[in-house]
Amino acid sequence: MNQLRQLMLEELQRRNFAATTIRTYLHGVEQFSRYFRRPPDQLGLKTFASIRRCCSRSLKFSPNTVILRLASLRFFYIHVLKRNWSIAETPYPKKLRHLPGYSARRSCAPD
């Protein structure tokens, strides 16, 4: 994993990703590797199909976190391993959108 991690780190830096994105992407790939107990380059198409289910059900991630984790794996497979990635086989969940919060201090009544 260390060599693959180094390759991914170099590719992320070469593409000028933000430091927080680099940290998040590396953590996402490492977490999947630990969860499936295999190096990330050995995870196959059957694993991809179960990734979304495991994130949502077992790990109880929010849809936005699942999207982020899938993006990290997608980057790893496309740009580091130079393999194909089918979004059709690993559909992204619908993104959560939050409405703006209402502040209790604000009042609609005129002064």
PDB file of C-alpha atoms in Angstrom:
ATOM      1  CA  MET A   1       0.000   0.000   0.000  1.00  0.00           C
ATOM      2  CA  ASN A   2       2.864   2.408   0.682  1.00  0.00           C
ATOM      3  CA  GLN A   3       3.975   2.477  -2.946  1.00  0.00           C
ATOM      4  CA  LEU A   4       0.399   2.916  -4.174  1.00  0.00           C
ATOM      5  CA  ARG A   5      -0.192   5.595  -1.542  1.00  0.00           C
ATOM      6  CA  GLN A   6       2.930   7.439  -2.690  1.00  0.00           C
ATOM      7  CA  LEU A   7       1.823   7.248  -6.335  1.00  0.00           C
ATOM      8  CA  MET A   8      -1.593   8.621  -5.436  1.00  0.00           C
ATOM      9  CA  LEU A   9      -0.078  11.396  -3.330  1.00  0.00           C
ATOM     10  CA  GLU A  10       2.222  12.424  -6.180  1.00  0.00           C
ATOM     11  CA  GLU A  11      -0.653  12.395  -8.681  1.00  0.00           C
ATOM     12  CA  LEU A  12      -2.860  14.508  -6.395  1.00  0.00           C
ATOM     13  CA  GLN A  13      -0.047  17.004  -5.849  1.00  0.00           C
ATOM     14  CA  ARG A  14       0.792  17.098  -9.548  1.00  0.00           C
ATOM     15  CA  ARG A  15      -2.823  18.030 -10.261  1.00  0.00           C
ATOM     16  CA  ASN A  16      -2.623  20.753  -7.587  1.00  0.00           C
ATOM     17  CA  PHE A  17      -5.391  19.415  -5.324  1.00  0.00           C
ATOM     18  CA  ALA A  18      -5.952  21.194  -2.010  1.00  0.00           C
ATOM     19  CA  ALA A  19      -4.259  19.747   1.075  1.00  0.00           C
ATOM     20  CA  THR A  20      -7.604  18.817   2.652  1.00  0.00           C
ATOM     21  CA  THR A  21      -8.711  17.027  -0.522  1.00  0.00           C
ATOM     22  CA  ILE A  22      -5.431  15.103  -0.635  1.00  0.00           C
ATOM     23  CA  ARG A  23      -5.818  14.042   2.980  1.00  0.00           C
ATOM     24  CA  THR A  24      -9.465  13.053   2.464  1.00  0.00           C
ATOM     25  CA  TYR A  25      -8.806  11.071  -0.726  1.00  0.00           C
ATOM     26  CA  LEU A  26      -5.877   9.171   0.809  1.00  0.00           C
ATOM     27  CA  HIS A  27      -7.944   8.390   3.903  1.00  0.00           C
ATOM     28  CA  GLY A  28     -10.866   7.193   1.773  1.00  0.00           C
ATOM     29  CA  VAL A  29      -8.769   4.701  -0.197  1.00  0.00           C
ATOM     30  CA  GLU A  30      -7.024   3.476   2.966  1.00  0.00           C
ATOM     31  CA  GLN A  31     -10.339   2.952   4.736  1.00  0.00           C
ATOM     32  CA  PHE A  32     -11.729   0.823   1.892  1.00  0.00           C
ATOM     33  CA  SER A  33      -8.547  -1.190   1.809  1.00  0.00           C
ATOM     34  CA  ARG A  34      -8.861  -1.898   5.539  1.00  0.00           C
ATOM     35  CA  TYR A  35     -12.596  -2.617   5.326  1.00  0.00           C
ATOM     36  CA  PHE A  36     -12.193  -5.208   2.550  1.00  0.00           C
ATOM     37  CA  ARG A  37      -8.853  -6.478   3.943  1.00  0.00           C
ATOM     38  CA  ARG A  38      -7.174  -6.258   0.551  1.00  0.00           C
ATOM     39  CA  PRO A  39      -4.884  -3.805  -1.223  1.00  0.00           C
ATOM     40  CA  PRO A  40      -6.974  -1.278  -3.165  1.00  0.00           C
ATOM     41  CA  ASP A  41      -5.579  -2.407  -6.523  1.00  0.00           C
ATOM     42  CA  GLN A  42      -7.056  -5.874  -5.893  1.00  0.00           C
ATOM     43  CA  LEU A  43     -10.626  -4.667  -5.381  1.00  0.00           C
ATOM     44  CA  GLY A  44     -12.687  -5.736  -8.394  1.00  0.00           C
ATOM     45  CA  LEU A  45     -16.010  -4.960 -10.039  1.00  0.00           C
ATOM     46  CA  LYS A  46     -17.970  -7.050  -7.546  1.00  0.00           C
ATOM     47  CA  THR A  47     -16.422  -5.035  -4.750  1.00  0.00           C
ATOM     48  CA  PHE A  48     -17.410  -1.765  -6.417  1.00  0.00           C
ATOM     49  CA  ALA A  49     -21.034  -2.851  -6.397  1.00  0.00           C
ATOM     50  CA  SER A  50     -20.904  -3.444  -2.648  1.00  0.00           C
ATOM     51  CA  ILE A  51     -18.977  -0.266  -1.824  1.00  0.00           C
ATOM     52  CA  ARG A  52     -22.021   1.979  -1.865  1.00  0.00           C
ATOM     53  CA  ARG A  53     -24.069  -0.491   0.177  1.00  0.00           C
ATOM     54  CA  CYS A  54     -21.341  -0.897   2.792  1.00  0.00           C
ATOM     55  CA  CYS A  55     -20.935   2.872   3.128  1.00  0.00           C
ATOM     56  CA  SER A  56     -24.629   3.489   3.577  1.00  0.00           C
ATOM     57  CA  ARG A  57     -25.604   0.515   5.704  1.00  0.00           C
ATOM     58  CA  SER A  58     -22.598  -0.858   7.621  1.00  0.00           C
ATOM     59  CA  LEU A  59     -20.576   2.312   8.093  1.00  0.00           C
ATOM     60  CA  LYS A  60     -23.658   4.572   8.222  1.00  0.00           C
ATOM     61  CA  PHE A  61     -22.096   7.344   6.137  1.00  0.00           C
ATOM     62  CA  SER A  62     -24.207  10.233   4.908  1.00  0.00           C
ATOM     63  CA  PRO A  63     -24.816  10.404   1.133  1.00  0.00           C
ATOM     64  CA  ASN A  64     -22.317  13.267   0.838  1.00  0.00           C
ATOM     65  CA  THR A  65     -19.614  11.191   2.537  1.00  0.00           C
ATOM     66  CA  VAL A  66     -20.377   8.231   0.253  1.00  0.00           C
ATOM     67  CA  ILE A  67     -19.973  10.528  -2.762  1.00  0.00           C
ATOM     68  CA  LEU A  68     -16.624  11.737  -1.431  1.00  0.00           C
ATOM     69  CA  ARG A  69     -15.372   8.192  -0.773  1.00  0.00           C
ATOM     70  CA  LEU A  70     -16.428   7.034  -4.234  1.00  0.00           C
ATOM     71  CA  ALA A  71     -14.683  10.062  -5.743  1.00  0.00           C
ATOM     72  CA  SER A  72     -11.456   9.112  -3.964  1.00  0.00           C
ATOM     73  CA  LEU A  73     -11.646   5.548  -5.289  1.00  0.00           C
ATOM     74  CA  ARG A  74     -12.548   6.799  -8.742  1.00  0.00           C
ATOM     75  CA  PHE A  75      -9.500   9.078  -8.781  1.00  0.00           C
ATOM     76  CA  PHE A  76      -7.293   6.221  -7.580  1.00  0.00           C
ATOM     77  CA  TYR A  77      -8.491   3.791 -10.251  1.00  0.00           C
ATOM     78  CA  ILE A  78      -8.543   6.229 -13.171  1.00  0.00           C
ATOM     79  CA  HIS A  79      -5.438   8.327 -12.527  1.00  0.00           C
ATOM     80  CA  VAL A  80      -3.154   6.070 -10.484  1.00  0.00           C
ATOM     81  CA  LEU A  81      -3.943   2.551 -11.716  1.00  0.00           C
ATOM     82  CA  LYS A  82      -5.025   3.720 -15.214  1.00  0.00           C
ATOM     83  CA  ARG A  83      -8.094   1.457 -15.143  1.00  0.00           C
ATOM     84  CA  ASN A  84     -11.638   2.070 -16.320  1.00  0.00           C
ATOM     85  CA  TRP A  85     -14.300   3.125 -13.840  1.00  0.00           C
ATOM     86  CA  SER A  86     -17.951   2.747 -14.696  1.00  0.00           C
ATOM     87  CA  ILE A  87     -20.279   5.137 -12.926  1.00  0.00           C
ATOM     88  CA  ALA A  88     -23.180   2.964 -14.118  1.00  0.00           C
ATOM     89  CA  GLU A  89     -21.880   0.088 -11.972  1.00  0.00           C
ATOM     90  CA  THR A  90     -21.330   2.287  -8.925  1.00  0.00           C
ATOM     91  CA  PRO A  91     -24.073   4.907  -9.010  1.00  0.00           C
ATOM     92  CA  TYR A  92     -23.602   7.869  -6.747  1.00  0.00           C
ATOM     93  CA  PRO A  93     -26.311   8.531  -4.142  1.00  0.00           C
ATOM     94  CA  LYS A  94     -28.391  11.664  -4.343  1.00  0.00           C
ATOM     95  CA  LYS A  95     -26.550  14.560  -2.734  1.00  0.00           C
ATOM     96  CA  LEU A  96     -28.034  16.031   0.448  1.00  0.00           C
ATOM     97  CA  ARG A  97     -28.898  19.678   0.176  1.00  0.00           C
ATOM     98  CA  HIS A  98     -29.545  21.678   3.310  1.00  0.00           C
ATOM     99  CA  LEU A  99     -31.804  24.680   3.433  1.00  0.00           C
ATOM    100  CA  PRO A 100     -30.361  27.833   4.922  1.00  0.00           C
ATOM    101  CA  GLY A 101     -30.794  27.942   8.670  1.00  0.00           C
ATOM    102  CA  TYR A 102     -33.115  30.329  10.405  1.00  0.00           C
ATOM    103  CA  SER A 103     -31.578  32.398  13.151  1.00  0.00           C
ATOM    104  CA  ALA A 104     -33.722  32.796  16.285  1.00  0.00           C
ATOM    105  CA  ARG A 105     -32.286  36.275  16.804  1.00  0.00           C
ATOM    106  CA  ARG A 106     -33.677  37.552  13.544  1.00  0.00           C
ATOM    107  CA  SER A 107     -37.158  38.845  13.658  1.00  0.00           C
ATOM    108  CA  CYS A 108     -39.540  39.482  10.837  1.00  0.00           C
ATOM    109  CA  ALA A 109     -41.231  42.257  12.837  1.00  0.00           C
ATOM    110  CA  PRO A 110     -40.198  45.814  11.980  1.00  0.00           C
ATOM    111  CA  ASP A 111     -38.419  47.895  14.616  1.00  0.00           C
TER     112      ASP A 111
END
